[in-house]
Amino acid sequence: MSTFAEILLNGVSLGSVYALIALGFVVIFRATEVVNFAHASLLLAGGYVTATLHDDLGFWPALLVGIAGAALVGAAVEFFVMRRYRGSDHSVLAIVTIGVDILLTTELTRRIGTDVLALGDPWGDAVLRLGPISLAHTRIAAFVAAALLITAFLLAFRYTAWGVAMRAAAESAETAALMGVRLGRVSLGAWAVAGGLAAVAALFLTVFPTPGLERATSLAALKAFPAAILGGLDSTTGALVGGLLVGVTESLATGYQSDLTFLGRGLGDLAPYLVMVAILLIRPAGLFGTKELARV
């Protein structure tokens, strides 16, 4: 029972980090109706900036610069690339983000090389013991940070002018534009927010028990993609629920891998996608996604 509780707690913590990444997908989709496949490179950019600056600036200032750097990269992608394609088909825009991701990831992986970069986090390998249950401090910090950031985002989304503008753009971009909403600013803000969230997620994906930031870290963003899809790409609540569901599923599948050897190796990596496919077969729009209606 203690093993199950430990795996479950780790899964919830990991799921909260996936929820941050999934929220980035959702923010951009709600603002622009574009699936952003460049999210992995934003995550890698934020982690790289933090890793390279923490020796000179200290951890917390380096993290703030990393968050700001990833936000700037996201805003730059929107301003210099995505804005040029405004009015194009959304599938074309999604393909453009794939190209952007390839360019950014190639440059960042060239800089990282074969190194594993530490981010200088203050928690180290400290572990909290609650009877037979052990939980890394980094896992607790990840859950607390994700909870605070998601709560702050939801409040801003509901009560600030930016949030109202984003909700109006998500409902109907043309009507919002006629009402005076500046869609360019909404889109720019969405990309910046997504970049900042990705940088925080990069931190908690690369601290203990993970050895550090490496070239393959960007692949973690792909694990959060099922979270955004199964939750519903246009739902902030769906991003949270989907992230937790994916995290817990991955943690349980990995933790009980030795009892499920008949299903093959790597079940932990595969399980979130299996859950996503199973849910989409029942609810094609995701758990909380908006169903598209066609009047005939």
Short mmCIF file of C-alpha atoms in Angstrom, two decimals:
data_model
loop_
_atom_site.label_atom_id
_atom_site.label_comp_id
_atom_site.label_asym_id
_atom_site.label_seq_id
_atom_site.Cartn_x
_atom_site.Cartn_y
_atom_site.Cartn_z
CA MET A 1 0.00 0.00 0.00
CA SER A 2 2.84 2.39 0.83
CA THR A 3 4.40 1.69 -2.57
CA PHE A 4 1.12 2.54 -4.31
CA ALA A 5 0.77 5.77 -2.29
CA GLU A 6 4.35 6.80 -3.11
CA ILE A 7 3.87 6.11 -6.81
CA LEU A 8 0.55 7.97 -6.77
CA LEU A 9 2.04 11.06 -5.09
CA ASN A 10 4.93 11.12 -7.55
CA GLY A 11 2.42 10.75 -10.37
CA VAL A 12 0.37 13.70 -9.15
CA SER A 13 3.51 15.85 -8.91
CA LEU A 14 4.66 14.83 -12.39
CA GLY A 15 1.14 15.38 -13.70
CA SER A 16 1.09 18.93 -12.35
CA VAL A 17 4.21 19.68 -14.43
CA TYR A 18 2.57 18.15 -17.50
CA ALA A 19 -0.45 20.34 -16.76
CA LEU A 20 1.78 23.43 -17.01
CA ILE A 21 2.98 22.31 -20.44
CA ALA A 22 -0.52 21.35 -21.55
CA LEU A 23 -1.77 24.75 -20.41
CA GLY A 24 0.75 26.33 -22.79
CA PHE A 25 -0.75 24.35 -25.68
CA VAL A 26 -4.26 25.41 -24.61
CA VAL A 27 -3.43 29.12 -24.20
CA ILE A 28 -2.10 29.41 -27.74
CA PHE A 29 -4.92 27.32 -29.19
CA ARG A 30 -7.58 29.44 -27.51
CA ALA A 31 -5.96 32.66 -28.71
CA THR A 32 -5.17 31.59 -32.27
CA GLU A 33 -6.82 28.18 -32.89
CA VAL A 34 -3.37 26.89 -33.82
CA VAL A 35 -1.77 23.74 -32.38
CA ASN A 36 1.72 24.85 -31.40
CA PHE A 37 4.22 22.10 -32.19
CA ALA A 38 7.09 24.46 -31.27
CA HIS A 39 6.29 24.19 -27.58
CA ALA A 40 9.10 21.69 -26.99
CA SER A 41 11.71 24.18 -28.19
CA LEU A 42 10.31 26.90 -25.89
CA LEU A 43 10.71 24.48 -22.99
CA LEU A 44 14.27 23.68 -24.00
CA ALA A 45 15.11 27.38 -24.42
CA GLY A 46 13.91 28.27 -20.91
CA GLY A 47 15.84 25.41 -19.34
CA TYR A 48 18.99 26.24 -21.30
CA VAL A 49 19.01 29.90 -20.23
CA THR A 50 18.51 28.95 -16.57
CA ALA A 51 21.24 26.28 -16.73
CA THR A 52 23.81 28.61 -18.29
CA LEU A 53 23.19 31.54 -15.92
CA HIS A 54 22.74 30.00 -12.46
CA ASP A 55 26.50 29.95 -11.69
CA ASP A 56 26.81 33.70 -12.34
CA LEU A 57 23.46 34.98 -11.12
CA GLY A 58 22.34 32.41 -8.59
CA PHE A 59 19.42 30.04 -9.01
CA TRP A 60 16.38 32.30 -8.50
CA PRO A 61 17.57 35.23 -10.68
CA ALA A 62 18.66 32.74 -13.34
CA LEU A 63 15.24 31.09 -13.22
CA LEU A 64 13.50 34.45 -13.63
CA VAL A 65 15.75 35.27 -16.60
CA GLY A 66 15.03 31.81 -18.02
CA ILE A 67 11.28 32.37 -17.74
CA ALA A 68 11.60 35.82 -19.30
CA GLY A 69 13.87 34.42 -22.02
CA ALA A 70 11.43 31.66 -22.98
CA ALA A 71 8.59 34.20 -22.96
CA LEU A 72 10.60 36.46 -25.27
CA VAL A 73 11.37 33.55 -27.61
CA GLY A 74 7.67 32.72 -27.73
CA ALA A 75 6.74 36.34 -28.40
CA ALA A 76 9.44 36.60 -31.08
CA VAL A 77 8.11 33.49 -32.84
CA GLU A 78 4.64 35.00 -32.86
CA PHE A 79 5.79 38.45 -34.02
CA PHE A 80 8.39 37.53 -36.62
CA VAL A 81 6.93 34.26 -37.96
CA MET A 82 3.31 33.48 -37.08
CA ARG A 83 2.05 37.01 -37.68
CA ARG A 84 3.27 36.83 -41.30
CA TYR A 85 0.93 33.90 -41.90
CA ARG A 86 -2.16 35.46 -40.31
CA GLY A 87 -5.25 34.54 -42.26
CA SER A 88 -3.76 31.30 -43.52
CA ASP A 89 -5.37 27.96 -42.87
CA HIS A 90 -4.81 26.70 -39.34
CA SER A 91 -3.26 23.47 -40.60
CA VAL A 92 -0.68 25.55 -42.48
CA LEU A 93 0.11 27.50 -39.32
CA ALA A 94 0.55 24.24 -37.38
CA ILE A 95 3.04 23.06 -40.01
CA VAL A 96 4.89 26.36 -39.68
CA THR A 97 5.29 25.72 -35.94
CA ILE A 98 6.86 22.35 -36.78
CA GLY A 99 9.46 24.17 -38.89
CA VAL A 100 10.08 26.68 -36.10
CA ASP A 101 10.51 23.84 -33.62
CA ILE A 102 13.07 22.09 -35.84
CA LEU A 103 15.12 25.28 -36.23
CA LEU A 104 15.12 26.20 -32.54
CA THR A 105 15.68 22.65 -31.27
CA THR A 106 18.55 22.10 -33.70
CA GLU A 107 20.34 25.23 -32.51
CA LEU A 108 19.75 24.51 -28.82
CA THR A 109 20.83 20.86 -29.07
CA ARG A 110 23.96 22.02 -30.91
CA ARG A 111 24.75 24.30 -28.00
CA ILE A 112 24.02 21.63 -25.38
CA GLY A 113 25.90 18.91 -27.25
CA THR A 114 26.39 15.74 -25.24
CA ASP A 115 26.49 17.58 -21.90
CA VAL A 116 23.97 17.21 -19.10
CA LEU A 117 23.44 20.68 -17.63
CA ALA A 118 22.52 21.13 -13.96
CA LEU A 119 20.11 23.95 -13.14
CA GLY A 120 21.49 24.58 -9.65
CA ASP A 121 18.19 24.06 -7.85
CA PRO A 122 18.15 24.59 -4.06
CA TRP A 123 16.39 21.31 -3.27
CA GLY A 124 19.14 18.95 -4.41
CA ASP A 125 18.48 15.28 -3.62
CA ALA A 126 16.68 15.97 -0.31
CA VAL A 127 13.84 13.56 0.42
CA LEU A 128 10.85 13.91 2.75
CA ARG A 129 9.99 10.73 4.62
CA LEU A 130 6.43 10.16 5.84
CA GLY A 131 6.66 6.74 7.48
CA PRO A 132 7.34 4.24 4.70
CA ILE A 133 6.67 6.86 1.99
CA SER A 134 9.56 8.84 0.50
CA LEU A 135 8.97 11.93 -1.63
CA ALA A 136 11.67 14.13 -3.14
CA HIS A 137 11.53 17.80 -2.20
CA THR A 138 11.65 18.64 -5.89
CA ARG A 139 8.37 16.75 -6.40
CA ILE A 140 6.68 18.75 -3.63
CA ALA A 141 8.05 22.01 -5.02
CA ALA A 142 6.81 21.07 -8.49
CA PHE A 143 3.28 20.48 -7.24
CA VAL A 144 3.18 23.71 -5.20
CA ALA A 145 4.62 25.81 -8.04
CA ALA A 146 2.25 24.32 -10.60
CA ALA A 147 -0.75 24.84 -8.33
CA LEU A 148 0.15 28.49 -7.73
CA LEU A 149 0.84 29.24 -11.38
CA ILE A 150 -2.31 27.53 -12.66
CA THR A 151 -4.42 29.32 -10.03
CA ALA A 152 -2.86 32.67 -10.96
CA PHE A 153 -3.49 31.99 -14.64
CA LEU A 154 -7.13 31.04 -14.09
CA LEU A 155 -7.71 34.19 -12.02
CA ALA A 156 -6.04 36.35 -14.67
CA PHE A 157 -7.99 34.56 -17.38
CA ARG A 158 -11.26 35.38 -15.63
CA TYR A 159 -10.74 38.81 -14.15
CA THR A 160 -8.15 40.74 -16.19
CA ALA A 161 -8.64 42.65 -19.44
CA TRP A 162 -6.18 40.29 -21.13
CA GLY A 163 -8.22 37.29 -20.01
CA VAL A 164 -11.48 38.85 -21.21
CA ALA A 165 -9.87 39.64 -24.57
CA MET A 166 -8.60 36.09 -24.89
CA ARG A 167 -11.99 34.62 -24.07
CA ALA A 168 -13.62 36.91 -26.63
CA ALA A 169 -11.06 35.89 -29.27
CA ALA A 170 -11.64 32.23 -28.48
CA GLU A 171 -15.40 32.60 -28.91
CA SER A 172 -15.23 34.48 -32.21
CA ALA A 173 -12.11 36.21 -33.50
CA GLU A 174 -13.97 38.28 -36.08
CA THR A 175 -16.56 39.53 -33.60
CA ALA A 176 -13.85 40.28 -31.04
CA ALA A 177 -11.92 42.30 -33.63
CA LEU A 178 -15.07 44.27 -34.50
CA MET A 179 -15.55 45.00 -30.80
CA GLY A 180 -12.06 46.50 -30.58
CA VAL A 181 -10.07 43.57 -29.29
CA ARG A 182 -6.54 43.71 -30.70
CA LEU A 183 -6.00 40.13 -31.76
CA GLY A 184 -2.29 40.68 -32.37
CA ARG A 185 -1.71 41.61 -28.73
CA VAL A 186 -3.81 38.68 -27.52
CA SER A 187 -1.79 36.28 -29.66
CA LEU A 188 1.52 37.84 -28.61
CA GLY A 189 0.57 37.57 -24.93
CA ALA A 190 -0.53 33.96 -25.36
CA TRP A 191 2.81 32.93 -26.89
CA ALA A 192 4.72 34.75 -24.14
CA VAL A 193 2.67 33.13 -21.36
CA ALA A 194 3.11 29.70 -22.96
CA GLY A 195 6.88 30.25 -23.11
CA GLY A 196 7.04 31.26 -19.44
CA LEU A 197 5.03 28.21 -18.36
CA ALA A 198 7.28 25.96 -20.46
CA ALA A 199 10.39 27.37 -18.75
CA VAL A 200 9.00 26.53 -15.29
CA ALA A 201 8.09 23.04 -16.51
CA ALA A 202 11.63 22.62 -17.86
CA LEU A 203 13.01 23.26 -14.39
CA PHE A 204 10.96 20.54 -12.73
CA LEU A 205 11.58 18.07 -15.53
CA THR A 206 15.35 18.37 -15.15
CA VAL A 207 15.92 18.46 -11.38
CA PHE A 208 16.32 15.46 -9.07
CA PRO A 209 15.80 12.56 -9.71
CA THR A 210 16.52 13.51 -13.34
CA PRO A 211 20.25 14.21 -13.86
CA GLY A 212 19.75 17.55 -15.64
CA LEU A 213 18.97 19.30 -18.91
CA GLU A 214 19.99 17.40 -22.02
CA ARG A 215 19.10 17.25 -25.68
CA ALA A 216 16.28 14.78 -25.10
CA THR A 217 14.54 17.02 -22.54
CA SER A 218 12.42 18.60 -25.25
CA LEU A 219 10.81 15.21 -25.83
CA ALA A 220 9.09 15.60 -22.45
CA ALA A 221 6.85 18.20 -24.03
CA LEU A 222 5.53 15.49 -26.31
CA LYS A 223 4.40 13.56 -23.23
CA ALA A 224 2.26 16.53 -22.26
CA PHE A 225 0.65 16.63 -25.71
CA PRO A 226 -1.71 13.71 -24.86
CA ALA A 227 -2.68 15.67 -21.73
CA ALA A 228 -3.77 18.66 -23.80
CA ILE A 229 -5.57 16.47 -26.36
CA LEU A 230 -7.46 14.21 -23.97
CA GLY A 231 -8.41 17.13 -21.75
CA GLY A 232 -9.62 19.16 -24.73
CA LEU A 233 -7.39 21.60 -26.60
CA ASP A 234 -9.64 24.57 -25.87
CA SER A 235 -10.16 23.85 -22.17
CA THR A 236 -7.97 25.16 -19.34
CA THR A 237 -9.70 22.78 -16.93
CA GLY A 238 -9.01 19.98 -19.39
CA ALA A 239 -5.30 20.82 -19.39
CA LEU A 240 -5.20 20.43 -15.60
CA VAL A 241 -7.17 17.19 -15.51
CA GLY A 242 -5.36 15.79 -18.55
CA GLY A 243 -1.95 16.59 -17.07
CA LEU A 244 -2.75 14.85 -13.79
CA LEU A 245 -4.24 11.87 -15.63
CA VAL A 246 -1.16 11.47 -17.83
CA GLY A 247 1.25 11.91 -14.91
CA VAL A 248 -0.48 9.36 -12.71
CA THR A 249 -0.85 6.91 -15.59
CA GLU A 250 2.82 7.17 -16.50
CA SER A 251 3.92 6.85 -12.88
CA LEU A 252 1.75 3.79 -12.21
CA ALA A 253 2.78 2.07 -15.44
CA THR A 254 6.46 2.73 -14.71
CA GLY A 255 6.19 1.76 -11.04
CA TYR A 256 4.50 -1.56 -11.77
CA GLN A 257 6.51 -2.27 -14.93
CA SER A 258 8.08 -5.37 -13.34
CA ASP A 259 4.60 -6.88 -12.84
CA LEU A 260 3.56 -6.11 -16.41
CA THR A 261 6.52 -7.47 -18.35
CA PHE A 262 4.17 -9.45 -20.61
CA LEU A 263 3.16 -6.08 -22.10
CA GLY A 264 6.77 -5.33 -23.09
CA ARG A 265 9.27 -2.67 -22.07
CA GLY A 266 8.69 1.08 -22.04
CA LEU A 267 5.08 0.79 -20.88
CA GLY A 268 5.38 4.01 -18.86
CA ASP A 269 6.14 6.04 -22.00
CA LEU A 270 3.38 4.35 -23.99
CA ALA A 271 0.58 4.33 -21.40
CA PRO A 272 -0.41 8.05 -21.69
CA TYR A 273 -0.93 7.65 -25.44
CA LEU A 274 -3.04 4.53 -24.89
CA VAL A 275 -5.21 6.45 -22.42
CA MET A 276 -5.49 9.33 -24.89
CA VAL A 277 -6.64 7.04 -27.71
CA ALA A 278 -9.14 5.27 -25.42
CA ILE A 279 -10.69 8.56 -24.27
CA LEU A 280 -10.80 10.04 -27.76
CA LEU A 281 -12.67 6.98 -29.01
CA ILE A 282 -15.40 7.83 -26.51
CA ARG A 283 -15.15 11.63 -26.57
CA PRO A 284 -13.48 12.89 -29.79
CA ALA A 285 -13.32 16.47 -28.46
CA GLY A 286 -11.60 15.39 -25.24
CA LEU A 287 -12.95 15.27 -21.71
CA PHE A 288 -13.68 19.02 -21.49
CA GLY A 289 -13.27 20.12 -25.12
CA THR A 290 -15.99 21.96 -27.00
CA LYS A 291 -17.96 19.80 -29.39
CA GLU A 292 -18.27 21.26 -32.87
CA LEU A 293 -21.88 21.41 -33.94
CA ALA A 294 -23.06 21.57 -37.53
CA ARG A 295 -26.57 22.79 -38.25
CA VAL A 296 -28.17 21.11 -41.26
#
